[in-house]
C-alpha cells in the first residue's frame, strides 16, 4: 500500500482517544508535567480516574508554582503515596503540611531564606519517615540549631541532610543528629558561619561529609577528629581556608577516606610545593590544580580504554555499578554545587581551569540522572560565562569552550526535556551563551530558535522567562530576526506580555527587549504590529512600574516608529490609546535609561504630522524642554542626543517651534550644540535650525549666545550635517526677518546696547555671514567652478554636484514655507545668503535623495523654476549661486520627467 493511500485511510478514520488501553494512557501521563496531566485528566471521567492513579503521584515538583494552603489541600487526595517533593519559597513551605503526604521520603527546597525554625519544625513533625532533607543552595538565614535538633528528634530514619547557610551549627544540634539519626550517612553543612568540628567527629554513621564554603573552621581540631570517623569515605572541604597540613593529615591518617574534594581553596593553592606533590597513594584529591576527570577515573578498577573525560558516562553505562554508585552520585552532587558557587563568585585567575576542565565538567554533569545535578550544572554553564552581569558581558573563550565540546546541542536537548526545571535552566544557559555571536550562530543552526520559541509559549513562567531571554539575545543578530519570526517567536513574545501583565517583571522585560530588537527590522516590525505588539507594548509603557520593562517597552515603540514611510507603524503607535501620553510621562522618569528610550520614541514618532501635534497636546513640549534642561550638563550623550532630537522633530511644526522657544528650549539646545559629541551637537543644530525659522526664536538664539555656538559648529564639526544645519540656522537668523521682528517689538536697540549680551546684532551678523561663506566654499573646487562657469556642460555640472553633495542631507524634509524662504533668499542683497540658499536647494533636490521628489514638486507647483532661471542669469548673482541654480533647474527637470513617466 502506498504512503498516499495510508494517509488517506487515516484521514477518513476517526480515532477515539478515550478507547486507548489503561497502560497506554498511564504512559502518556508519565510523559507530562503536572499542569498538562491535569489538563489531560479533565477531558473525561475515565481519564480523570487514571490521572489520579497513585503511581503518577509519587514525585511532585512544586517549584514553578505558588502553592497556598487551598491549592495544597486540593492536591492532598492525590498525594497519599507521595515519596519525593521539591518546592520553592516560604509560601510553598508553609503549605506542604496540607498535602498530607505522611509517607514522604525525600524533601528538597530552594529559595529558603525566609523559612523559619517554626516552619521547618512543623514540616518534619508531620513527615517522620523522611530519609532525605535538602534546603539550599541559597542560604537558610532564619534556621538555627534549634530546628536541626527538631529534625533529629522527628526524623530518626534520616539518611541524608544537606543545609546551606545556617549561621551556627552547635554541638547540641550535631549531637542530636548523632544520637537519633543513626542511619545518617550523607551530611552537608554548606556555606555556614560556624560549625562544631569536635561534635561532627562523633557522627560515626556519616560516610559522605561536606562543609564546602563554611568559614571559621578550626582545621587542627577538624583534622584530628574527622580522620577517626570509621565510615567516612568522601569529604568535601571546597571553598574553605583549609591548608596543606589538614589535608595531608586527613588523607594519610584516615583509614576509610578515599576521596577529598578541595576545589577553590586559596590557602591550599598558594602552597606550590603541595600542588606539585603526589604523596597520597590510593587516595584521590580533587582540586583546581589536579585533573578532576583523572581523579574520578582512578576510583574505577579498569578504565584503561576509556578517556578520563568520559568517566561519568562510563559509570552510568555500567551494568554492575552498585559498588561505586552511591559515591559517584555524591561526587556529581558536590562537584556541581562547588562549580556553581565558584562561578557565582567569579574569582580571578580561574580562566585556565574553566577552559581546560571546568566547562567539560559542567557539560558532563548535565547528563546526570539526578535532576538537581542536571539543573545546577546547566545553571553553572549559564553563570560561569558571565563576567559582567549588569552589562551582559560574557567571556567569549569560555562560551566557545562550551560550543567546541558539543555543549550547544546538549543544552538544546535538555531544553527539549519535559521537565520544566531543566527547561528553564537550559534555556538560561543558551540565552547567556548566545551573547557570543559564534554561539548564537550555532544555536540557530542546531534548531535552537524553534526550541526557544516553543518554550516561550510555556505556561511555566520561569521557562517562558528564560526562553524570552534567549530570543532577546539571539535577536541582536540581524541574521536571526526573520528566523525568530518564522518560528512563531514574535507571536509568542507578544502573548507573554498579555499572559503575565502584572508582577512578572523578568518575563516582561525580556519579552519587550526581544520585541525591541525585532522591531528594528522592517519586516519583523510589521509582524510585531500584526501580532498585537503595539497594544501590548503601550500597555507596558502605561501600566508597568519596573524601570527595565519601561525602558525596553519604550525602546520597542521607538524601533516600531523608526521605519518612516516603509510601513504605517509610526502612525499606528500614535493612534494607540494612551501611547503618546505614556511616553511623555516616561521622559519624566527618575531612571535615565527610561528617559532616553522614551525621548527616542517621541523623536521617531514626531516624524508623523498628527503625532507631532498629539505629542504637543499631551504636554510633550514642556516635558522635553525640561528634559533638555536637565541633561544639558550630563555626560550621557545618548540621552542628550534623543532629547535634542525629539525637540528637533516637534519643531517641524511652527506652532511647536514657538512653544519650545516660549518654554525656554533655546538655552539648553545651545548648550547641547556646544557638545563635543557629534551625535549630540548634530541633533541640537537641527533643532536650532527649525527654531530659527521663527524670527522670535531667532532673536532668542542671538540673545542667549547661540551665534558663537552655531559659528563654531559651522566651522569645526566633523559632521557635515551639523555644519550644514548650523549654516542654515544662521542664514535664517540674518536674512532680515529677525531685524524686522526686533524693531517691531522695540527691542533691537536695547539688544544692541544691553551690557548683559556679549555681542550686537550687527557684530553677530558679520560673524555669521563670514562663516556661512567659508562653509559653502569648502564644497567648491575652484578649478571645477571656473570650468563650469564657462561651459556648464552636464559633465561639469555633475562634477560640481558630486563635490558639493552632503549625502545625509537627502533625509531632510522641508515644508513649502521653508523651500519658499530659501527661494526668496536668492533675492537677498547679501551674496553670501544667495550662495547659501542655492547650496541648500541643491541639497534638497539632488536625485536619489529621500525627499528630493517632494521638494521638486513644491518648487514646481510654486513656480520657483522662474526665479531660479533669473538667478542663474542675474549679473549680480555670485558665480557659485549661478552654477548651483543651473544644477537645481536640471534637477527639477529630471524629477518632472520621472514623475511624468509614472
PDB file of C-alpha atoms in Angstrom, residues 511-666:
ATOM      1  CA  UNK A 511       9.810  39.878  26.045  1.00  0.00           C
ATOM      2  CA  UNK A 512       9.833  43.634  25.467  1.00  0.00           C
ATOM      3  CA  UNK A 513      13.606  43.616  24.883  1.00  0.00           C
ATOM      4  CA  UNK A 514      13.312  40.873  22.269  1.00  0.00           C
ATOM      5  CA  UNK A 515      10.429  42.691  20.553  1.00  0.00           C
ATOM      6  CA  UNK A 516      12.508  45.890  20.570  1.00  0.00           C
ATOM      7  CA  UNK A 517      15.319  44.139  18.718  1.00  0.00           C
ATOM      8  CA  UNK A 518      12.919  42.518  16.269  1.00  0.00           C
ATOM      9  CA  UNK A 519      11.093  45.804  15.662  1.00  0.00           C
ATOM     10  CA  UNK A 520      14.334  47.307  14.349  1.00  0.00           C
ATOM     11  CA  UNK A 521      13.857  45.116  11.247  1.00  0.00           C
ATOM     12  CA  UNK A 522      11.279  46.476   8.785  1.00  0.00           C
ATOM     13  CA  UNK A 523       9.650  43.131   8.020  1.00  0.00           C
ATOM     14  CA  UNK A 524       9.668  41.946  11.628  1.00  0.00           C
ATOM     15  CA  UNK A 525       8.277  45.279  12.813  1.00  0.00           C
ATOM     16  CA  UNK A 526       5.173  44.660  10.727  1.00  0.00           C
ATOM     17  CA  UNK A 527       4.888  41.194  12.279  1.00  0.00           C
ATOM     18  CA  UNK A 528       5.091  42.742  15.733  1.00  0.00           C
ATOM     19  CA  UNK A 529       2.262  45.136  14.873  1.00  0.00           C
ATOM     20  CA  UNK A 530       0.154  42.403  13.291  1.00  0.00           C
ATOM     21  CA  UNK A 531       0.535  40.200  16.369  1.00  0.00           C
ATOM     22  CA  UNK A 532      -0.828  42.942  18.633  1.00  0.00           C
ATOM     23  CA  UNK A 533       2.583  44.147  19.722  1.00  0.00           C
ATOM     24  CA  UNK A 534       1.713  47.850  19.639  1.00  0.00           C
ATOM     25  CA  UNK A 535      -1.116  47.406  22.121  1.00  0.00           C
ATOM     26  CA  UNK A 536       0.978  45.104  24.314  1.00  0.00           C
ATOM     27  CA  UNK A 537       3.948  47.484  24.450  1.00  0.00           C
ATOM     28  CA  UNK A 538       1.812  50.539  25.100  1.00  0.00           C
ATOM     29  CA  UNK A 539       0.130  48.611  27.909  1.00  0.00           C
ATOM     30  CA  UNK A 540       3.559  48.054  29.469  1.00  0.00           C
ATOM     31  CA  UNK A 541       4.583  51.687  28.995  1.00  0.00           C
ATOM     32  CA  UNK A 542       1.361  52.852  30.659  1.00  0.00           C
ATOM     33  CA  UNK A 543       0.974  50.381  33.499  1.00  0.00           C
ATOM     34  CA  UNK A 544       4.290  48.786  34.446  1.00  0.00           C
ATOM     35  CA  UNK A 545       6.400  50.472  37.126  1.00  0.00           C
ATOM     36  CA  UNK A 546       9.565  48.429  36.664  1.00  0.00           C
ATOM     37  CA  UNK A 547      12.315  50.528  35.082  1.00  0.00           C
ATOM     38  CA  UNK A 548      13.710  47.687  32.966  1.00  0.00           C
ATOM     39  CA  UNK A 549      10.297  46.924  31.487  1.00  0.00           C
ATOM     40  CA  UNK A 550       9.592  50.610  30.872  1.00  0.00           C
ATOM     41  CA  UNK A 551      12.950  51.071  29.146  1.00  0.00           C
ATOM     42  CA  UNK A 552      12.523  48.095  26.825  1.00  0.00           C
ATOM     43  CA  UNK A 553       8.882  48.912  26.046  1.00  0.00           C
ATOM     44  CA  UNK A 554       9.871  52.480  25.108  1.00  0.00           C
ATOM     45  CA  UNK A 555      12.769  51.191  23.002  1.00  0.00           C
ATOM     46  CA  UNK A 556      10.449  48.779  21.221  1.00  0.00           C
ATOM     47  CA  UNK A 557       7.972  51.568  20.452  1.00  0.00           C
ATOM     48  CA  UNK A 558      10.855  53.724  19.221  1.00  0.00           C
ATOM     49  CA  UNK A 559      12.002  50.983  16.847  1.00  0.00           C
ATOM     50  CA  UNK A 560       8.464  50.330  15.624  1.00  0.00           C
ATOM     51  CA  UNK A 561       8.165  54.008  14.743  1.00  0.00           C
ATOM     52  CA  UNK A 562      11.582  54.216  13.088  1.00  0.00           C
ATOM     53  CA  UNK A 563      10.726  52.871   9.638  1.00  0.00           C
ATOM     54  CA  UNK A 564       9.223  56.058   8.243  1.00  0.00           C
ATOM     55  CA  UNK A 565       7.329  55.603   5.020  1.00  0.00           C
ATOM     56  CA  UNK A 566       8.070  51.868   4.613  1.00  0.00           C
ATOM     57  CA  UNK A 567       5.121  50.894   6.849  1.00  0.00           C
ATOM     58  CA  UNK A 568       2.386  52.572   8.865  1.00  0.00           C
ATOM     59  CA  UNK A 569       3.651  51.566  12.315  1.00  0.00           C
ATOM     60  CA  UNK A 570       4.608  55.145  13.160  1.00  0.00           C
ATOM     61  CA  UNK A 571       1.020  56.289  12.782  1.00  0.00           C
ATOM     62  CA  UNK A 572      -0.284  53.096  14.423  1.00  0.00           C
ATOM     63  CA  UNK A 573       1.718  53.722  17.591  1.00  0.00           C
ATOM     64  CA  UNK A 574       0.471  57.314  17.734  1.00  0.00           C
ATOM     65  CA  UNK A 575      -3.128  56.191  17.283  1.00  0.00           C
ATOM     66  CA  UNK A 576      -2.936  53.609  20.087  1.00  0.00           C
ATOM     67  CA  UNK A 577      -4.878  54.948  23.046  1.00  0.00           C
ATOM     68  CA  UNK A 578      -2.603  56.408  25.687  1.00  0.00           C
ATOM     69  CA  UNK A 579       0.648  55.731  23.815  1.00  0.00           C
ATOM     70  CA  UNK A 580       1.900  59.289  23.468  1.00  0.00           C
ATOM     71  CA  UNK A 581       0.745  60.270  26.938  1.00  0.00           C
ATOM     72  CA  UNK A 582       2.589  57.286  28.397  1.00  0.00           C
ATOM     73  CA  UNK A 583       5.825  58.186  26.606  1.00  0.00           C
ATOM     74  CA  UNK A 584       5.564  61.798  27.731  1.00  0.00           C
ATOM     75  CA  UNK A 585       5.227  60.510  31.293  1.00  0.00           C
ATOM     76  CA  UNK A 586       8.234  58.222  30.852  1.00  0.00           C
ATOM     77  CA  UNK A 587      10.556  61.072  29.838  1.00  0.00           C
ATOM     78  CA  UNK A 588       9.924  62.375  33.350  1.00  0.00           C
ATOM     79  CA  UNK A 589      11.075  59.065  34.887  1.00  0.00           C
ATOM     80  CA  UNK A 590      13.786  59.144  37.577  1.00  0.00           C
ATOM     81  CA  UNK A 591      15.650  56.477  35.600  1.00  0.00           C
ATOM     82  CA  UNK A 592      17.984  57.729  32.905  1.00  0.00           C
ATOM     83  CA  UNK A 593      17.626  54.722  30.618  1.00  0.00           C
ATOM     84  CA  UNK A 594      13.837  55.076  30.605  1.00  0.00           C
ATOM     85  CA  UNK A 595      14.040  58.802  29.813  1.00  0.00           C
ATOM     86  CA  UNK A 596      16.477  58.122  26.991  1.00  0.00           C
ATOM     87  CA  UNK A 597      14.371  55.467  25.277  1.00  0.00           C
ATOM     88  CA  UNK A 598      11.122  57.382  25.748  1.00  0.00           C
ATOM     89  CA  UNK A 599      12.697  60.504  24.221  1.00  0.00           C
ATOM     90  CA  UNK A 600      13.947  58.373  21.325  1.00  0.00           C
ATOM     91  CA  UNK A 601      10.428  57.048  20.780  1.00  0.00           C
ATOM     92  CA  UNK A 602       8.952  60.562  20.746  1.00  0.00           C
ATOM     93  CA  UNK A 603      11.674  61.645  18.323  1.00  0.00           C
ATOM     94  CA  UNK A 604      10.751  58.895  15.862  1.00  0.00           C
ATOM     95  CA  UNK A 605       7.022  59.422  16.330  1.00  0.00           C
ATOM     96  CA  UNK A 606       7.357  63.152  15.683  1.00  0.00           C
ATOM     97  CA  UNK A 607       8.059  62.457  12.012  1.00  0.00           C
ATOM     98  CA  UNK A 608       4.315  61.899  11.599  1.00  0.00           C
ATOM     99  CA  UNK A 609       2.362  65.164  11.314  1.00  0.00           C
ATOM    100  CA  UNK A 610      -0.546  64.046  13.505  1.00  0.00           C
ATOM    101  CA  UNK A 611       1.727  62.504  16.115  1.00  0.00           C
ATOM    102  CA  UNK A 612       3.647  65.759  16.337  1.00  0.00           C
ATOM    103  CA  UNK A 613       0.558  67.695  17.314  1.00  0.00           C
ATOM    104  CA  UNK A 614      -0.738  64.996  19.667  1.00  0.00           C
ATOM    105  CA  UNK A 615       2.624  64.885  21.471  1.00  0.00           C
ATOM    106  CA  UNK A 616       2.435  68.621  21.998  1.00  0.00           C
ATOM    107  CA  UNK A 617      -1.160  68.327  23.215  1.00  0.00           C
ATOM    108  CA  UNK A 618      -0.044  65.696  25.736  1.00  0.00           C
ATOM    109  CA  UNK A 619       2.473  68.104  27.258  1.00  0.00           C
ATOM    110  CA  UNK A 620       5.416  66.840  25.254  1.00  0.00           C
ATOM    111  CA  UNK A 621       6.917  70.264  24.541  1.00  0.00           C
ATOM    112  CA  UNK A 622       7.161  71.234  28.194  1.00  0.00           C
ATOM    113  CA  UNK A 623       8.408  67.787  29.243  1.00  0.00           C
ATOM    114  CA  UNK A 624      11.084  67.656  26.545  1.00  0.00           C
ATOM    115  CA  UNK A 625      12.307  71.168  27.261  1.00  0.00           C
ATOM    116  CA  UNK A 626      12.620  70.222  30.922  1.00  0.00           C
ATOM    117  CA  UNK A 627      14.493  67.063  29.898  1.00  0.00           C
ATOM    118  CA  UNK A 628      16.870  69.063  27.684  1.00  0.00           C
ATOM    119  CA  UNK A 629      17.496  71.490  30.530  1.00  0.00           C
ATOM    120  CA  UNK A 630      18.224  68.698  32.988  1.00  0.00           C
ATOM    121  CA  UNK A 631      20.592  66.789  30.731  1.00  0.00           C
ATOM    122  CA  UNK A 632      22.447  69.639  29.025  1.00  0.00           C
ATOM    123  CA  UNK A 633      25.294  69.254  31.524  1.00  0.00           C
ATOM    124  CA  UNK A 634      25.051  65.453  31.684  1.00  0.00           C
ATOM    125  CA  UNK A 635      27.763  63.120  30.452  1.00  0.00           C
ATOM    126  CA  UNK A 636      25.181  60.753  28.940  1.00  0.00           C
ATOM    127  CA  UNK A 637      25.331  61.584  25.256  1.00  0.00           C
ATOM    128  CA  UNK A 638      22.578  59.138  24.300  1.00  0.00           C
ATOM    129  CA  UNK A 639      20.047  60.959  26.454  1.00  0.00           C
ATOM    130  CA  UNK A 640      21.238  64.354  25.193  1.00  0.00           C
ATOM    131  CA  UNK A 641      21.008  63.263  21.563  1.00  0.00           C
ATOM    132  CA  UNK A 642      17.459  61.953  21.950  1.00  0.00           C
ATOM    133  CA  UNK A 643      16.236  64.961  23.933  1.00  0.00           C
ATOM    134  CA  UNK A 644      17.525  67.336  21.254  1.00  0.00           C
ATOM    135  CA  UNK A 645      16.287  65.006  18.516  1.00  0.00           C
ATOM    136  CA  UNK A 646      12.759  64.923  19.928  1.00  0.00           C
ATOM    137  CA  UNK A 647      12.697  68.742  20.096  1.00  0.00           C
ATOM    138  CA  UNK A 648      14.028  68.812  16.542  1.00  0.00           C
ATOM    139  CA  UNK A 649      11.179  66.576  15.417  1.00  0.00           C
ATOM    140  CA  UNK A 650       8.499  68.560  17.251  1.00  0.00           C
ATOM    141  CA  UNK A 651       9.849  71.891  15.994  1.00  0.00           C
ATOM    142  CA  UNK A 652       8.979  70.987  12.409  1.00  0.00           C
ATOM    143  CA  UNK A 653       5.578  72.435  13.340  1.00  0.00           C
ATOM    144  CA  UNK A 654       5.809  76.234  13.605  1.00  0.00           C
ATOM    145  CA  UNK A 655       3.326  76.246  16.489  1.00  0.00           C
ATOM    146  CA  UNK A 656       5.502  73.758  18.372  1.00  0.00           C
ATOM    147  CA  UNK A 657       8.605  75.726  17.459  1.00  0.00           C
ATOM    148  CA  UNK A 658       7.150  78.876  19.001  1.00  0.00           C
ATOM    149  CA  UNK A 659       6.076  76.879  22.069  1.00  0.00           C
ATOM    150  CA  UNK A 660       9.578  75.429  22.504  1.00  0.00           C
ATOM    151  CA  UNK A 661      11.067  78.920  22.425  1.00  0.00           C
ATOM    152  CA  UNK A 662       8.467  80.250  24.829  1.00  0.00           C
ATOM    153  CA  UNK A 663       9.041  77.349  27.282  1.00  0.00           C
ATOM    154  CA  UNK A 664      12.772  78.036  27.468  1.00  0.00           C
ATOM    155  CA  UNK A 665      14.008  75.449  24.973  1.00  0.00           C
ATOM    156  CA  UNK A 666      16.629  77.680  23.318  1.00  0.00           C
TER     157      UNK A 666
END
